[in-house]
C-alpha positions as semicolon CSV with decimal commas, in nm:
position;residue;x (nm);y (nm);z (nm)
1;X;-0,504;4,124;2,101
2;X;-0,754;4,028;2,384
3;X;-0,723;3,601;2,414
4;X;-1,062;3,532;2,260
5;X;-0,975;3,721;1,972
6;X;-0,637;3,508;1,948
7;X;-0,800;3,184;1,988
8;X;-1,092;3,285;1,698
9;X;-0,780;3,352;1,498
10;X;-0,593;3,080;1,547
11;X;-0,869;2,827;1,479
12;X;-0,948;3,026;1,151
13;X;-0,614;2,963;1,017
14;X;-0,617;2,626;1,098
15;X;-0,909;2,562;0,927
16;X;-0,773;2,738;0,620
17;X;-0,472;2,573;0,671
18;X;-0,629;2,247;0,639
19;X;-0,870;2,359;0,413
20;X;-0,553;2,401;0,176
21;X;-0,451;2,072;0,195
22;X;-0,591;1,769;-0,007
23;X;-0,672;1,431;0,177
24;X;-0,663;1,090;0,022
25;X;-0,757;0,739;0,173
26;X;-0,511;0,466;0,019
27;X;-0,471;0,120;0,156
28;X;-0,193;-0,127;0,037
29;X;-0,288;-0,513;0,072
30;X;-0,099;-0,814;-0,020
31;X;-0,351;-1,069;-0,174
32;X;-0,177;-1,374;-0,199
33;X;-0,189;-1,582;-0,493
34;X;-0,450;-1,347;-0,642
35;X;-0,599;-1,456;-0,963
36;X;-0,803;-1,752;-1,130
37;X;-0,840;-1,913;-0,740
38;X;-1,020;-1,698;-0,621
39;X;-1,389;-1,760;-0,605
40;X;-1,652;-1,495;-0,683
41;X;-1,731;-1,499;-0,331
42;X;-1,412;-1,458;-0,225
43;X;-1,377;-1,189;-0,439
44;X;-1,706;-1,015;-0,328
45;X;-1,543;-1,025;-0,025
46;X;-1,243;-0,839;-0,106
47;X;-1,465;-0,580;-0,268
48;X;-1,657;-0,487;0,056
49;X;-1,352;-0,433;0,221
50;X;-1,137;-0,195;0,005
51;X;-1,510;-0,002;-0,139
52;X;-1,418;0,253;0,153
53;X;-1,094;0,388;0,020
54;X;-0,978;0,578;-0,245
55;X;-0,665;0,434;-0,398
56;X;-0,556;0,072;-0,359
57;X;-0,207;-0,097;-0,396
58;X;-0,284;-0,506;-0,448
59;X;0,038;-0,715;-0,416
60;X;0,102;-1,092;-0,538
61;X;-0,088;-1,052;-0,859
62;X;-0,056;-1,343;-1,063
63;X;0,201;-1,325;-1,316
64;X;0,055;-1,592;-1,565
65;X;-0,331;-1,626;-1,687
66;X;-0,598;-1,535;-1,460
67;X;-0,422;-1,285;-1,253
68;X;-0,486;-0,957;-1,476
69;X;-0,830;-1,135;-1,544
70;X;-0,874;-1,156;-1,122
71;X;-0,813;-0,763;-1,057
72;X;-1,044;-0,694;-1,389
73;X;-1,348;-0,919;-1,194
74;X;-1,291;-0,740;-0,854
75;X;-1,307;-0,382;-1,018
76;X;-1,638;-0,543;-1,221
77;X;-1,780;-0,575;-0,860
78;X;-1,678;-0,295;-0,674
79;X;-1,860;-0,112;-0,962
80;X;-2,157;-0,231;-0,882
81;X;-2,116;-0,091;-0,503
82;X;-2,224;0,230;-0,541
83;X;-1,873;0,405;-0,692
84;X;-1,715;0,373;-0,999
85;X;-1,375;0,233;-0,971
86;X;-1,030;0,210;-1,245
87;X;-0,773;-0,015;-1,242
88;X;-0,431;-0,062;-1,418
89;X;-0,204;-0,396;-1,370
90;X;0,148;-0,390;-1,432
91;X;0,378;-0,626;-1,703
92;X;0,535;-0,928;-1,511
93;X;0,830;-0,838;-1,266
94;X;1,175;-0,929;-1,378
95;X;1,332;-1,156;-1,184
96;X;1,561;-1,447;-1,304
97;X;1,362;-1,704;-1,090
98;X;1,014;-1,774;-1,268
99;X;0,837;-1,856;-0,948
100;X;0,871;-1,493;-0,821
101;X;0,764;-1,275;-1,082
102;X;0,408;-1,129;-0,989
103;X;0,250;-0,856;-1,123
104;X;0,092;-0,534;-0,910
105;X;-0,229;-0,371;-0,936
106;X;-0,340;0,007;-0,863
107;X;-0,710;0,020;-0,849
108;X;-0,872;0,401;-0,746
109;X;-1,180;0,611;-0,769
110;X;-1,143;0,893;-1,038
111;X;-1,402;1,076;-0,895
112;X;-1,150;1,132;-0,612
113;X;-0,839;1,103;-0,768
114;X;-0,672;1,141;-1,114
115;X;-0,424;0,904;-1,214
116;X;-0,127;1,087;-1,415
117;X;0,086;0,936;-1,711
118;X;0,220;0,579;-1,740
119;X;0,306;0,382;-1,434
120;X;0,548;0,222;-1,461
121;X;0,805;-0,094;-1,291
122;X;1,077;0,095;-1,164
123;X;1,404;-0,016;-1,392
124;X;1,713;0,128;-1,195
125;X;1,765;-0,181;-0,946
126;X;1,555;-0,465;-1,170
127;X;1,860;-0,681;-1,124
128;X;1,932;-0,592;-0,753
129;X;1,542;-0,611;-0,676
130;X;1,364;-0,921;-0,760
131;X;1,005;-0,794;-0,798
132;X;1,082;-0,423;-0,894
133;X;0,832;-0,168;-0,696
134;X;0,573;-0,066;-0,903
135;X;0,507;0,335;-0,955
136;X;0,226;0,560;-1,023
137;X;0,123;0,898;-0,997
138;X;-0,201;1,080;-0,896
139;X;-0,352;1,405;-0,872
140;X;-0,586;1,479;-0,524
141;X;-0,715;1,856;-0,557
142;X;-0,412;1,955;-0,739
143;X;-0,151;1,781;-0,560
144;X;0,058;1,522;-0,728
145;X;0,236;1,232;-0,522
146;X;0,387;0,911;-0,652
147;X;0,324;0,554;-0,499
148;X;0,579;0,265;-0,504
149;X;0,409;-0,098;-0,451
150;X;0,653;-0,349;-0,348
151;X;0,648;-0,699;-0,230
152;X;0,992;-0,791;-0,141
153;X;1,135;-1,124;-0,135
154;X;1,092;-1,363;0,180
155;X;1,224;-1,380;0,508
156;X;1,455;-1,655;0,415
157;X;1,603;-1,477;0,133
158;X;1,655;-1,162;0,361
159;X;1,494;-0,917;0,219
160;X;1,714;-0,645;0,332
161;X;1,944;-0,702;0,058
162;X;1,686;-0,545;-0,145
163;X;1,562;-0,272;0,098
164;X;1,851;-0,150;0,131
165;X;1,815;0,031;-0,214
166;X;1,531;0,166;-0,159
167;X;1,768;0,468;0,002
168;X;1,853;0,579;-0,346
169;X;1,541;0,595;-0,529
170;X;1,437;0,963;-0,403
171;X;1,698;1,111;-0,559
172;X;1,617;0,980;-0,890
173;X;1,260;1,160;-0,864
174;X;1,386;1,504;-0,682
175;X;1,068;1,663;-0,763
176;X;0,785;1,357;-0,663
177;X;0,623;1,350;-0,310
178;X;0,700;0,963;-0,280
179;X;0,470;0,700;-0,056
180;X;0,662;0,348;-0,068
181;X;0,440;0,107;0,050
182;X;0,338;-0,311;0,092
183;X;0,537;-0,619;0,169
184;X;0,835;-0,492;0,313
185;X;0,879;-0,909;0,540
186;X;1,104;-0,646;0,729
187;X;0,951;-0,466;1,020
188;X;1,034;-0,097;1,045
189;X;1,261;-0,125;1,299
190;X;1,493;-0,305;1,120
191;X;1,848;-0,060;1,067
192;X;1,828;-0,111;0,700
193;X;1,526;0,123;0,699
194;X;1,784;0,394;0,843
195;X;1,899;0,527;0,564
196;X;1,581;0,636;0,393
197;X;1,430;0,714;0,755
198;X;1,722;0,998;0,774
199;X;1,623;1,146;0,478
200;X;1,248;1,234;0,677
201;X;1,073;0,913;0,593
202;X;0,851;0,779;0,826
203;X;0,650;0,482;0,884
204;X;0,293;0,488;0,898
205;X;0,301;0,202;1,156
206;X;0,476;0,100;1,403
207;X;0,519;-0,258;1,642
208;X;0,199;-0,360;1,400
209;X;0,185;-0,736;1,269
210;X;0,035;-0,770;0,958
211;X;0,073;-1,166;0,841
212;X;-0,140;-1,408;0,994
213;X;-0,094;-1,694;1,144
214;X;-0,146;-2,054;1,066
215;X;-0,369;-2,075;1,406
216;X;-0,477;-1,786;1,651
217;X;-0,259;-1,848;1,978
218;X;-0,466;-1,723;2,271
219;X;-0,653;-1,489;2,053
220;X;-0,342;-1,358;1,900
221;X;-0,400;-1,412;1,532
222;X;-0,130;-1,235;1,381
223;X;0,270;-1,329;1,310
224;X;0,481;-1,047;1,175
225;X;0,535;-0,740;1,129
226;X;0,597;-0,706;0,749
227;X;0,345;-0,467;0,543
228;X;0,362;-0,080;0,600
229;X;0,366;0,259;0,429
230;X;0,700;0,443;0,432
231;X;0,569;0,856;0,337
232;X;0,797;1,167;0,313
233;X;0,759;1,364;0,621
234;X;0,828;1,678;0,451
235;X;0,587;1,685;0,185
236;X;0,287;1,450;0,334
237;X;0,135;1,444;0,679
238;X;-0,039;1,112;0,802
239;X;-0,373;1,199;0,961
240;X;-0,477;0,837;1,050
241;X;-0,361;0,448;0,960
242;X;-0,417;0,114;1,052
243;X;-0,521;-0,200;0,953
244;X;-0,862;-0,400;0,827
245;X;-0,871;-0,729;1,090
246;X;-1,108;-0,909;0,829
247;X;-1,008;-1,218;0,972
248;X;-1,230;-1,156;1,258
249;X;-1,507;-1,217;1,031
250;X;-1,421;-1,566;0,986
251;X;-1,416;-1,885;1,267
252;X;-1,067;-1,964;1,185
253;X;-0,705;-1,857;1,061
254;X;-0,714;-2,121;0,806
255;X;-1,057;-1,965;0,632
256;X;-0,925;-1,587;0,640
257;X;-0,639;-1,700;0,460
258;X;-0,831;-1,840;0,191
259;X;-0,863;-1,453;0,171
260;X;-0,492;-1,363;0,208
261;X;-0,241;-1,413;0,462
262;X;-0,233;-1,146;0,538
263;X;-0,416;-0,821;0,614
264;X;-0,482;-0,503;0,459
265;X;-0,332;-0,173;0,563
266;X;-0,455;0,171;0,526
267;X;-0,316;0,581;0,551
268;X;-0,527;0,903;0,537
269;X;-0,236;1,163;0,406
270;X;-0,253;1,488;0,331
271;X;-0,046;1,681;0,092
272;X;0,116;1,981;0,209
């Protein structure tokens, strides 16, 4: 076959190729403290900065009143933004020390996605994880894949005791294309992320800091490297990912965190 000929061909089947697979925008962002505090402002705020994706993960949910109330009044505005937006909150987490439990949100577009069944607080390490990852499942074009929202415990209460569990939880759902994703307070290169890495897990980002700090040092604004998306290599392809710098839109650290502190973080997968 004469080149040109090849290289029409070749382009043609990866267009049909891609054409095949399905595409999703989901971003995962740790809001701290999220409920009755935050002002409508504040939460106007939030809203122009997750309109442009298509699923969002919100850790740090408020466990007590005003926190299921807070995710219900940011939906309520990013309704009125041109798209129309759904949201489900999960119970409280169930950990033994009532100043951790939280609650997650999942908040998407179902003109883009379709959310399937119950999701659900996964129960099979509840007492060896302190704020259990919270699961769902959604439909893009016909292909299903499950995401895991987790905020793990803090630095100081090494949160590779729980991480380290993580490793186990594909094999309980064989058949689900799994995305684990949020507040790992672990960066990626840390050895407990082996394990699940060698069964074709990858992160979405890498040497990225995510939590901000009290004060910018020399323009660097950021502390650690703590949130990220951990995806199944074999079943989901990352096209893009990176972060949402919002703090830049604000004079100081100490404003931006009035926000969060810490930043929101974003993948555009496609499912094989």
């Amino acid at each position: 076959m004469p080149a040109k000929k090849q290289n029409v061909s070749l382009l043609l089947f990866l267009f049909l190729t891609l054409l095949c697979q399905a595409q999703v925008s989901v971003c995962s962002w740790n809001l701290m403290n999220f409920g009755k505090s935050k002002s409508d402002s504040e939460l106007e705020f939030i809203a122009n900065t997750l309109n442009k994706f298509d699923i969002v993960t919100i850790q740090e949910v408020v466990a007590g009143n005003g926190g299921a109330q807070a995710v219900a009044r940011l939906v309520n505005i990013l309704n009125n933004k041109g798209a129309h937006w759904d949201y489900v909150v999960s119970d409280p987490t169930t950990s033994d020390n009532p100043s951790s439990v939280e609650r997650y949100a999942y908040l998407w577009k179902p003109t883009k996605v379709k959310k399937i069944g119950n999701s659900w607080l996964e129960q099979n390490f509840e007492k060896e994880i302190d704020r259990e990852p919270y699961m769902s499942t959604f439909d893009y074009n016909g292909k299903t894949f499950t995401l895991a929202s987790f905020h793990a415990v803090p630095k100081k209460k090494h949160p590779e005791s729980e991480i380290k569990y993580f490793k186990s939880i594909p094999a309980l759902y064989p058949k689900l294309s799994l995305i684990f994703m949020g507040d790992f307070n672990c960066p990626q290169s840390n050895t407990v992320f082996i394990p699940l890495k060698n069964k074709g897990y990858k992160s979405t980002l890498t040497n990225q800091k995510t939590s901000l700090r009290q004060k910018c040092i020399d323009n660097d604004c950021l502390a650690s490297e703590y949130d990220n998306i951990y995806y199944n290599s074999s079943k989901t392809t990352i096209k893009q990912a990176g972060i949402v710098p919002f703090y830049n839109q604000f004079s100081t650290n100490k404003e931006a965190r009035h926000i969060s502190d810490h930043i929101p973080i974003w993948g555009l997968f496609l499912f094989n």
